PDB file of C-alpha atoms in Angstrom:
ATOM      1  CA  MET K   1      -4.159   9.132 -23.028  1.00  0.00           C
ATOM      2  CA  ASP K   2      -5.398   9.069 -19.050  1.00  0.00           C
ATOM      3  CA  GLN K   3      -9.128   8.280 -20.185  1.00  0.00           C
ATOM      4  CA  LYS K   4      -8.498   4.951 -21.304  1.00  0.00           C
ATOM      5  CA  TYR K   5      -6.349   3.644 -18.183  1.00  0.00           C
ATOM      6  CA  PRO K   6      -7.969   0.839 -16.323  1.00  0.00           C
ATOM      7  CA  TYR K   7      -8.066   1.979 -13.130  1.00  0.00           C
ATOM      8  CA  PRO K   8      -8.529   5.198 -11.095  1.00  0.00           C
ATOM      9  CA  ILE K   9      -6.573   7.724 -10.843  1.00  0.00           C
ATOM     10  CA  ILE K  10      -6.437   9.432  -7.362  1.00  0.00           C
ATOM     11  CA  THR K  11      -5.094  12.833  -6.743  1.00  0.00           C
ATOM     12  CA  GLU K  12      -5.115  14.403  -3.328  1.00  0.00           C
ATOM     13  CA  LYS K  13      -3.542  17.599  -2.214  1.00  0.00           C
ATOM     14  CA  ILE K  14      -1.162  17.318   1.199  1.00  0.00           C
ATOM     15  CA  TYR K  15       0.384  20.762   2.534  1.00  0.00           C
ATOM     16  CA  GLY K  16      -0.204  21.796  -0.612  1.00  0.00           C
ATOM     17  CA  LYS K  17       1.517  19.530  -2.652  1.00  0.00           C
ATOM     18  CA  ASP K  18       0.219  16.999  -5.281  1.00  0.00           C
ATOM     19  CA  LEU K  19      -0.067  13.559  -4.676  1.00  0.00           C
ATOM     20  CA  THR K  20      -0.833  10.854  -7.455  1.00  0.00           C
ATOM     21  CA  ILE K  21      -2.167   7.707  -6.288  1.00  0.00           C
ATOM     22  CA  LEU K  22      -1.901   4.984  -9.437  1.00  0.00           C
ATOM     23  CA  GLY K  23      -2.834   1.135  -8.941  1.00  0.00           C
ATOM     24  CA  VAL K  24      -2.041  -0.800 -11.382  1.00  0.00           C
ATOM     25  CA  GLU K  25      -1.603  -4.375 -11.930  1.00  0.00           C
ATOM     26  CA  HIS K  26       2.198  -5.101 -11.045  1.00  0.00           C
ATOM     27  CA  LYS K  27       2.777  -7.801 -13.963  1.00  0.00           C
ATOM     28  CA  HIS K  28       5.325  -7.450 -16.888  1.00  0.00           C
ATOM     29  CA  ASP K  29       2.532  -7.961 -19.467  1.00  0.00           C
ATOM     30  CA  PHE K  30       0.793  -4.797 -17.849  1.00  0.00           C
ATOM     31  CA  PHE K  31       3.595  -2.333 -17.853  1.00  0.00           C
ATOM     32  CA  ASN K  32       4.061  -3.344 -21.714  1.00  0.00           C
ATOM     33  CA  GLU K  33       0.611  -2.531 -22.551  1.00  0.00           C
ATOM     34  CA  TYR K  34       0.188   0.544 -21.136  1.00  0.00           C
ATOM     35  CA  ARG K  35       4.307   1.680 -21.152  1.00  0.00           C
ATOM     36  CA  GLU K  36       3.782   5.415 -23.109  1.00  0.00           C
ATOM     37  CA  PHE K  37       1.296   6.123 -20.098  1.00  0.00           C
ATOM     38  CA  PHE K  38       3.337   5.399 -17.163  1.00  0.00           C
ATOM     39  CA  GLU K  39       6.159   7.116 -18.982  1.00  0.00           C
ATOM     40  CA  ASN K  40       4.284  10.096 -19.343  1.00  0.00           C
ATOM     41  CA  PHE K  41       3.380   9.984 -15.788  1.00  0.00           C
ATOM     42  CA  VAL K  42       6.751   9.626 -14.354  1.00  0.00           C
ATOM     43  CA  THR K  43       7.664  12.580 -16.596  1.00  0.00           C
ATOM     44  CA  ARG K  44       5.124  14.470 -14.363  1.00  0.00           C
ATOM     45  CA  GLN K  45       6.407  13.520 -11.131  1.00  0.00           C
ATOM     46  CA  ASP K  46       9.482  15.398  -9.217  1.00  0.00           C
ATOM     47  CA  ALA K  47       9.903  11.906  -7.288  1.00  0.00           C
ATOM     48  CA  ILE K  48       8.254   8.230  -7.659  1.00  0.00           C
ATOM     49  CA  VAL K  49       7.349   5.991  -4.640  1.00  0.00           C
ATOM     50  CA  LEU K  50       6.813   2.313  -5.404  1.00  0.00           C
ATOM     51  CA  GLU K  51       5.098  -0.678  -3.567  1.00  0.00           C
ATOM     52  CA  GLN K  52       7.978  -2.857  -2.068  1.00  0.00           C
ATOM     53  CA  VAL K  53       8.383  -5.639  -3.906  1.00  0.00           C
ATOM     54  CA  LEU K  54       7.848  -9.432  -1.560  1.00  0.00           C
ATOM     55  CA  HIS K  55       8.657 -12.512  -4.235  1.00  0.00           C
ATOM     56  CA  ARG K  56       6.760 -16.025  -2.002  1.00  0.00           C
ATOM     57  CA  SER K  57      10.363 -17.787  -3.075  1.00  0.00           C
ATOM     58  CA  LEU K  58      12.924 -14.865  -2.602  1.00  0.00           C
ATOM     59  CA  GLY K  59      11.222 -12.668  -0.337  1.00  0.00           C
ATOM     60  CA  VAL K  60      12.529  -9.341  -0.519  1.00  0.00           C
ATOM     61  CA  VAL K  61      13.244  -8.114  -3.690  1.00  0.00           C
ATOM     62  CA  ASN K  62      14.776  -4.584  -4.882  1.00  0.00           C
ATOM     63  CA  PHE K  63      12.498  -3.091  -7.293  1.00  0.00           C
ATOM     64  CA  TRP K  64      15.520  -2.772  -9.987  1.00  0.00           C
ATOM     65  CA  GLU K  65      16.302  -6.797 -10.254  1.00  0.00           C
ATOM     66  CA  GLY K  66      14.470  -9.217 -12.133  1.00  0.00           C
ATOM     67  CA  GLU K  67      12.223  -8.682 -14.366  1.00  0.00           C
ATOM     68  CA  GLY K  68       8.840  -7.436 -12.859  1.00  0.00           C
ATOM     69  CA  PHE K  69       6.648  -4.623 -13.270  1.00  0.00           C
ATOM     70  CA  TYR K  70       8.395  -2.007 -10.585  1.00  0.00           C
ATOM     71  CA  ARG K  71      11.940  -2.620 -12.264  1.00  0.00           C
ATOM     72  CA  ASP K  72      10.453  -1.819 -15.476  1.00  0.00           C
ATOM     73  CA  VAL K  73       8.720   1.778 -14.255  1.00  0.00           C
ATOM     74  CA  GLY K  74      12.159   1.842 -11.865  1.00  0.00           C
ATOM     75  CA  LYS K  75      14.118   2.061 -15.462  1.00  0.00           C
ATOM     76  CA  ILE K  76      11.716   5.502 -16.510  1.00  0.00           C
ATOM     77  CA  ALA K  77      12.699   6.646 -13.066  1.00  0.00           C
ATOM     78  CA  GLY K  78      16.722   6.534 -13.226  1.00  0.00           C
ATOM     79  CA  SER K  79      16.884   7.375 -17.027  1.00  0.00           C
ATOM     80  CA  GLN K  80      14.917  10.516 -15.644  1.00  0.00           C
ATOM     81  CA  GLY K  81      17.384  11.206 -12.604  1.00  0.00           C
ATOM     82  CA  LYS K  82      14.572  11.143 -10.597  1.00  0.00           C
ATOM     83  CA  LYS K  83      14.437   9.701  -6.736  1.00  0.00           C
ATOM     84  CA  VAL K  84      12.431   6.469  -6.122  1.00  0.00           C
ATOM     85  CA  TYR K  85      10.918   6.045  -2.321  1.00  0.00           C
ATOM     86  CA  GLN K  86       9.471   2.663  -0.734  1.00  0.00           C
ATOM     87  CA  VAL K  87       7.306   3.410   2.354  1.00  0.00           C
ATOM     88  CA  ASP K  88       5.245   0.391   2.970  1.00  0.00           C
ATOM     89  CA  PRO K  89       6.850  -2.060   4.734  1.00  0.00           C
ATOM     90  CA  GLY K  90       9.890  -3.658   4.015  1.00  0.00           C
ATOM     91  CA  ASN K  91       9.738  -7.218   5.087  1.00  0.00           C
ATOM     92  CA  TRP K  92       8.066 -10.644   5.015  1.00  0.00           C
ATOM     93  CA  GLY K  93       7.747 -10.198   9.013  1.00  0.00           C
ATOM     94  CA  VAL K  94       4.242  -8.173   8.759  1.00  0.00           C
ATOM     95  CA  PHE K  95       3.022 -11.386   6.621  1.00  0.00           C
ATOM     96  CA  VAL K  96       4.231 -14.239   8.536  1.00  0.00           C
ATOM     97  CA  LEU K  97       2.845 -12.614  11.308  1.00  0.00           C
ATOM     98  CA  ASP K  98      -1.095 -13.211  10.183  1.00  0.00           C
ATOM     99  CA  LEU K  99       0.029 -16.892  10.903  1.00  0.00           C
ATOM    100  CA  GLU K 100       0.385 -16.307  13.956  1.00  0.00           C
ATOM    101  CA  THR K 101      -2.349 -14.315  15.107  1.00  0.00           C
ATOM    102  CA  GLY K 102      -5.232 -16.157  16.056  1.00  0.00           C
ATOM    103  CA  VAL K 103      -9.235 -15.675  16.892  1.00  0.00           C
ATOM    104  CA  LEU K 104      -8.994 -13.673  20.079  1.00  0.00           C
ATOM    105  CA  GLY K 105      -6.646 -10.886  17.949  1.00  0.00           C
ATOM    106  CA  SER K 106      -8.804 -10.715  15.426  1.00  0.00           C
ATOM    107  CA  CYS K 107     -11.689 -10.371  17.768  1.00  0.00           C
ATOM    108  CA  MET K 108      -9.402  -7.955  20.146  1.00  0.00           C
ATOM    109  CA  ALA K 109      -9.457  -5.599  16.866  1.00  0.00           C
ATOM    110  CA  ALA K 110     -13.235  -6.203  16.032  1.00  0.00           C
ATOM    111  CA  VAL K 111     -13.854  -4.647  19.387  1.00  0.00           C
ATOM    112  CA  THR K 112     -11.454  -1.888  18.969  1.00  0.00           C
ATOM    113  CA  THR K 113     -12.007  -1.208  15.454  1.00  0.00           C
ATOM    114  CA  PHE K 114     -15.571  -0.177  16.485  1.00  0.00           C
ATOM    115  CA  ASN K 115     -15.652   1.724  19.162  1.00  0.00           C
ATOM    116  CA  LEU K 116     -12.336   4.193  17.255  1.00  0.00           C
ATOM    117  CA  LEU K 117     -14.399   4.108  13.829  1.00  0.00           C
ATOM    118  CA  GLU K 118     -17.520   5.228  15.833  1.00  0.00           C
ATOM    119  CA  SER K 119     -17.662   9.411  14.653  1.00  0.00           C
ATOM    120  CA  TYR K 120     -16.686   7.603  11.134  1.00  0.00           C
ATOM    121  CA  ILE K 121     -19.905   5.724  11.333  1.00  0.00           C
ATOM    122  CA  ARG K 122     -21.996   8.614  11.962  1.00  0.00           C
ATOM    123  CA  ARG K 123     -20.052  11.473   9.774  1.00  0.00           C
ATOM    124  CA  GLU K 124     -20.747   8.697   7.217  1.00  0.00           C
ATOM    125  CA  ASN K 125     -24.100   7.097   8.121  1.00  0.00           C
ATOM    126  CA  ILE K 126     -23.081   3.849   7.981  1.00  0.00           C
ATOM    127  CA  SER K 127     -25.578   1.706  10.446  1.00  0.00           C
ATOM    128  CA  ARG K 128     -24.893  -0.055  13.615  1.00  0.00           C
ATOM    129  CA  ARG K 129     -26.393  -3.297  11.984  1.00  0.00           C
ATOM    130  CA  LYS K 130     -23.989  -3.101   8.417  1.00  0.00           C
ATOM    131  CA  LEU K 131     -21.327  -2.566  10.506  1.00  0.00           C
ATOM    132  CA  LEU K 132     -21.807  -5.872  12.886  1.00  0.00           C
ATOM    133  CA  LYS K 133     -22.567  -7.801   9.999  1.00  0.00           C
ATOM    134  CA  ARG K 134     -19.150  -6.663   8.655  1.00  0.00           C
ATOM    135  CA  LEU K 135     -17.682  -6.840  11.769  1.00  0.00           C
ATOM    136  CA  LEU K 136     -18.766 -10.531  12.030  1.00  0.00           C
ATOM    137  CA  LYS K 137     -16.763 -11.332   9.405  1.00  0.00           C
ATOM    138  CA  LEU K 138     -14.045  -9.811  10.910  1.00  0.00           C
ATOM    139  CA  ALA K 139     -14.125 -12.116  14.398  1.00  0.00           C
ATOM    140  CA  VAL K 140     -14.041 -15.407  12.287  1.00  0.00           C
ATOM    141  CA  GLY K 141     -10.541 -15.101  12.472  1.00  0.00           C
ATOM    142  CA  VAL K 142      -7.361 -13.512  10.918  1.00  0.00           C
ATOM    143  CA  GLN K 143      -6.936 -17.038   8.735  1.00  0.00           C
ATOM    144  CA  LEU K 144     -10.412 -16.609   6.848  1.00  0.00           C
ATOM    145  CA  SER K 145      -9.462 -13.426   6.051  1.00  0.00           C
ATOM    146  CA  TRP K 146      -9.103 -11.999   2.459  1.00  0.00           C
ATOM    147  CA  SER K 147      -6.672  -9.339   3.998  1.00  0.00           C
ATOM    148  CA  GLY K 148      -4.229 -12.041   4.964  1.00  0.00           C
ATOM    149  CA  LEU K 149      -2.359 -14.046   3.596  1.00  0.00           C
ATOM    150  CA  PRO K 150      -4.352 -17.404   3.782  1.00  0.00           C
ATOM    151  CA  GLY K 151      -6.393 -15.476   1.461  1.00  0.00           C
ATOM    152  CA  ILE K 152      -3.620 -13.649  -0.356  1.00  0.00           C
ATOM    153  CA  ILE K 153      -2.741 -17.734  -1.105  1.00  0.00           C
ATOM    154  CA  ILE K 154      -6.237 -19.010  -2.105  1.00  0.00           C
ATOM    155  CA  GLN K 155      -6.383 -15.717  -4.613  1.00  0.00           C
ATOM    156  CA  ASP K 156      -2.770 -16.959  -5.947  1.00  0.00           C
ATOM    157  CA  ASP K 157      -4.350 -19.977  -7.205  1.00  0.00           C
ATOM    158  CA  LEU K 158      -7.178 -18.414  -8.347  1.00  0.00           C
ATOM    159  CA  SER K 159      -5.879 -15.696 -10.391  1.00  0.00           C
ATOM    160  CA  GLY K 160      -2.214 -15.609 -10.232  1.00  0.00           C
ATOM    161  CA  PHE K 161       0.128 -14.244  -8.320  1.00  0.00           C
ATOM    162  CA  PHE K 162       0.933 -10.953  -7.196  1.00  0.00           C
ATOM    163  CA  GLY K 163      -1.631  -9.768  -9.651  1.00  0.00           C
ATOM    164  CA  GLY K 164      -4.125  -7.781  -6.808  1.00  0.00           C
ATOM    165  CA  TYR K 165      -4.265  -8.904  -3.719  1.00  0.00           C
ATOM    166  CA  GLY K 166      -7.652  -9.362  -3.022  1.00  0.00           C
ATOM    167  CA  ILE K 167     -10.694  -8.215  -1.454  1.00  0.00           C
ATOM    168  CA  ASP K 168      -9.377  -5.839   1.461  1.00  0.00           C
ATOM    169  CA  ASP K 169     -11.682  -3.144   3.371  1.00  0.00           C
ATOM    170  CA  LEU K 170     -11.072  -0.804   6.023  1.00  0.00           C
ATOM    171  CA  LEU K 171     -12.647  -3.389   8.964  1.00  0.00           C
ATOM    172  CA  GLY K 172     -10.264  -6.544   7.972  1.00  0.00           C
ATOM    173  CA  TYR K 173      -7.565  -7.125   9.865  1.00  0.00           C
ATOM    174  CA  GLY K 174      -4.199  -8.668   8.262  1.00  0.00           C
ATOM    175  CA  ALA K 175      -1.188  -7.576   7.249  1.00  0.00           C
ATOM    176  CA  VAL K 176      -2.358  -5.551   3.564  1.00  0.00           C
ATOM    177  CA  ASP K 177      -5.157  -3.318   5.704  1.00  0.00           C
ATOM    178  CA  TYR K 178      -1.274  -2.695   8.064  1.00  0.00           C
ATOM    179  CA  ARG K 179       0.115  -2.041   5.289  1.00  0.00           C
ATOM    180  CA  ASN K 180      -2.613   0.790   3.433  1.00  0.00           C
ATOM    181  CA  ILE K 181      -2.464   1.910   6.641  1.00  0.00           C
ATOM    182  CA  VAL K 182       1.250   2.636   7.254  1.00  0.00           C
ATOM    183  CA  ILE K 183       1.504   4.039   3.494  1.00  0.00           C
ATOM    184  CA  ALA K 184      -0.982   6.163   3.989  1.00  0.00           C
ATOM    185  CA  GLU K 185       1.341   7.772   7.512  1.00  0.00           C
ATOM    186  CA  ASP K 186       4.323   7.825   5.272  1.00  0.00           C
ATOM    187  CA  LEU K 187       2.898   9.845   1.977  1.00  0.00           C
ATOM    188  CA  GLU K 188       1.244  11.888   4.265  1.00  0.00           C
ATOM    189  CA  ARG K 189       5.232  12.458   6.251  1.00  0.00           C
ATOM    190  CA  LEU K 190       7.437  12.256   3.186  1.00  0.00           C
ATOM    191  CA  LEU K 191       5.145  15.176   1.512  1.00  0.00           C
ATOM    192  CA  SER K 192       5.145  16.998   4.604  1.00  0.00           C
ATOM    193  CA  TYR K 193       8.546  18.049   5.451  1.00  0.00           C
ATOM    194  CA  GLU K 194      10.844  15.623   5.212  1.00  0.00           C
ATOM    195  CA  VAL K 195      11.551  16.266   1.432  1.00  0.00           C
ATOM    196  CA  PRO K 196      10.985  19.994   0.746  1.00  0.00           C
ATOM    197  CA  SER K 197      12.135  19.768  -2.801  1.00  0.00           C
ATOM    198  CA  ILE K 198       9.313  17.971  -3.637  1.00  0.00           C
ATOM    199  CA  SER K 199       5.808  19.401  -4.415  1.00  0.00           C
ATOM    200  CA  ARG K 200       4.256  16.311  -7.085  1.00  0.00           C
ATOM    201  CA  ILE K 201       4.972  12.622  -6.445  1.00  0.00           C
ATOM    202  CA  GLY K 202       3.161   9.591  -8.222  1.00  0.00           C
ATOM    203  CA  SER K 203       2.202   6.451  -5.843  1.00  0.00           C
ATOM    204  CA  ILE K 204       2.082   3.104  -8.147  1.00  0.00           C
ATOM    205  CA  HIS K 205       0.963   0.048  -5.737  1.00  0.00           C
ATOM    206  CA  GLY K 206      -0.918  -2.473  -6.930  1.00  0.00           C
ATOM    207  CA  TYR K 207      -4.908  -1.388  -7.625  1.00  0.00           C
ATOM    208  CA  LEU K 208      -6.231  -2.947  -4.497  1.00  0.00           C
ATOM    209  CA  HIS K 209      -4.797  -0.973  -2.479  1.00  0.00           C
ATOM    210  CA  SER K 210      -5.798   3.025  -3.638  1.00  0.00           C
ATOM    211  CA  ALA K 211      -9.075   2.938  -2.606  1.00  0.00           C
ATOM    212  CA  PRO K 212      -8.266   2.420   1.706  1.00  0.00           C
ATOM    213  CA  ILE K 213      -4.630   4.101   1.126  1.00  0.00           C
ATOM    214  CA  GLN K 214      -7.114   7.198  -0.043  1.00  0.00           C
ATOM    215  CA  THR K 215      -9.311   6.826   2.805  1.00  0.00           C
ATOM    216  CA  TYR K 216      -6.506   6.432   5.394  1.00  0.00           C
ATOM    217  CA  LEU K 217      -5.238   9.633   4.040  1.00  0.00           C
ATOM    218  CA  LYS K 218      -8.656  11.560   4.198  1.00  0.00           C
ATOM    219  CA  ASN K 219      -9.352  10.517   7.548  1.00  0.00           C
ATOM    220  CA  ARG K 220      -6.591  10.416  10.362  1.00  0.00           C
ATOM    221  CA  GLU K 221      -8.629   8.727  12.583  1.00  0.00           C
ATOM    222  CA  LEU K 222      -9.485   5.979  11.067  1.00  0.00           C
ATOM    223  CA  ARG K 223      -5.642   5.503  10.986  1.00  0.00           C
ATOM    224  CA  MET K 224      -5.603   5.000  14.951  1.00  0.00           C
ATOM    225  CA  LYS K 225      -6.633   1.538  14.023  1.00  0.00           C
ATOM    226  CA  ARG K 226      -2.886   1.138  13.887  1.00  0.00           C
ATOM    227  CA  LEU K 227      -2.897   0.697  17.285  1.00  0.00           C
ATOM    228  CA  VAL K 228      -4.422  -2.927  17.074  1.00  0.00           C
ATOM    229  CA  TYR K 229      -1.312  -3.209  14.854  1.00  0.00           C
ATOM    230  CA  PHE K 230       1.243  -3.506  17.874  1.00  0.00           C
ATOM    231  CA  PRO K 231       3.118  -6.878  17.373  1.00  0.00           C
ATOM    232  CA  HIS K 232       3.132  -5.734  13.271  1.00  0.00           C
ATOM    233  CA  ASP K 233       4.884  -2.223  14.371  1.00  0.00           C
ATOM    234  CA  VAL K 234       7.464  -4.718  16.498  1.00  0.00           C
ATOM    235  CA  ILE K 235       8.718  -6.621  13.598  1.00  0.00           C
ATOM    236  CA  GLY K 236       7.608  -5.088  10.256  1.00  0.00           C
ATOM    237  CA  ASP K 237      10.473  -2.393   8.829  1.00  0.00           C
ATOM    238  CA  THR K 238       8.543   0.962   8.653  1.00  0.00           C
ATOM    239  CA  LYS K 239      11.183   3.679   8.471  1.00  0.00           C
ATOM    240  CA  ILE K 240      10.828   5.589   4.540  1.00  0.00           C
ATOM    241  CA  ARG K 241      13.741   4.118   1.986  1.00  0.00           C
ATOM    242  CA  GLU K 242      15.474   6.559  -0.386  1.00  0.00           C
ATOM    243  CA  TYR K 243      16.919   5.380  -3.225  1.00  0.00           C
ATOM    244  CA  THR K 244      19.009   7.718  -5.868  1.00  0.00           C
ATOM    245  CA  PRO K 245      19.925   6.419  -9.436  1.00  0.00           C
ATOM    246  CA  ARG K 246      23.063   5.418 -10.089  1.00  0.00           C
ATOM    247  CA  GLY K 247      23.922   4.635 -13.652  1.00  0.00           C
ATOM    248  CA  ASP K 248      21.760   1.314 -14.352  1.00  0.00           C
ATOM    249  CA  ASP K 249      21.387   0.757 -10.991  1.00  0.00           C
ATOM    250  CA  TRP K 250      20.442   2.265  -7.457  1.00  0.00           C
ATOM    251  CA  ARG K 251      21.791   3.519  -4.384  1.00  0.00           C
ATOM    252  CA  LEU K 252      19.953   3.453  -0.994  1.00  0.00           C
ATOM    253  CA  THR K 253      20.623   7.475  -0.216  1.00  0.00           C
ATOM    254  CA  ARG K 254      18.715   6.869   3.723  1.00  0.00           C
ATOM    255  CA  THR K 255      16.399   5.700   5.486  1.00  0.00           C
ATOM    256  CA  PHE K 256      14.302   8.030   7.949  1.00  0.00           C
TER     257      PHE K 256
END
């Protein structure tokens, strides 16, 4: 069954616990096409992490509301009595901030990122010339970045909203990259000590998040890039949210 799934299924061992990162197209039709796969996937986990649902007109939406992909997955988890966690920033603020950030902030992010990633460059044998070319793209400003909100809107017009978040890499600067860092850090925290009863957890996100999340998980020094996202941290709701099924509804058990 796994061989037929269209996106990579990433497995990592974190503090002796099993983490599976599953990339998806968060569309109702995609869920229906792979319904049996998702049912089996949830069954194998002790708990599920779901991406925060953000709607362009409704704002932040609970995953069990509406008719979307994450509501469908939440129904499976609820029917099995399994908790759901959300670890990415839980409000629109970090996306709105993209529109308020100008060229100067992007250039500062580029310089800081360059310094922080030097050890990574040496280890991965990436040339400075190649890095500088990529940073040049970054330095023109967040407004032109695919990982920023304007880039998301452009891709919405081209391919449909929330099917995926577009081109994103570790040297980009914007809300999507920030979310990937937060997700990686909170997944590690979730598996380290916060929920000792969990030994297997499945983390479900838009497929374009998968590779960046894995890279940030495996390279703590890269997560130092979060320093340049201080404004995002100030306005972003970055607490982990724990939800427990209650009939057809869900209860927010705690935040931490």
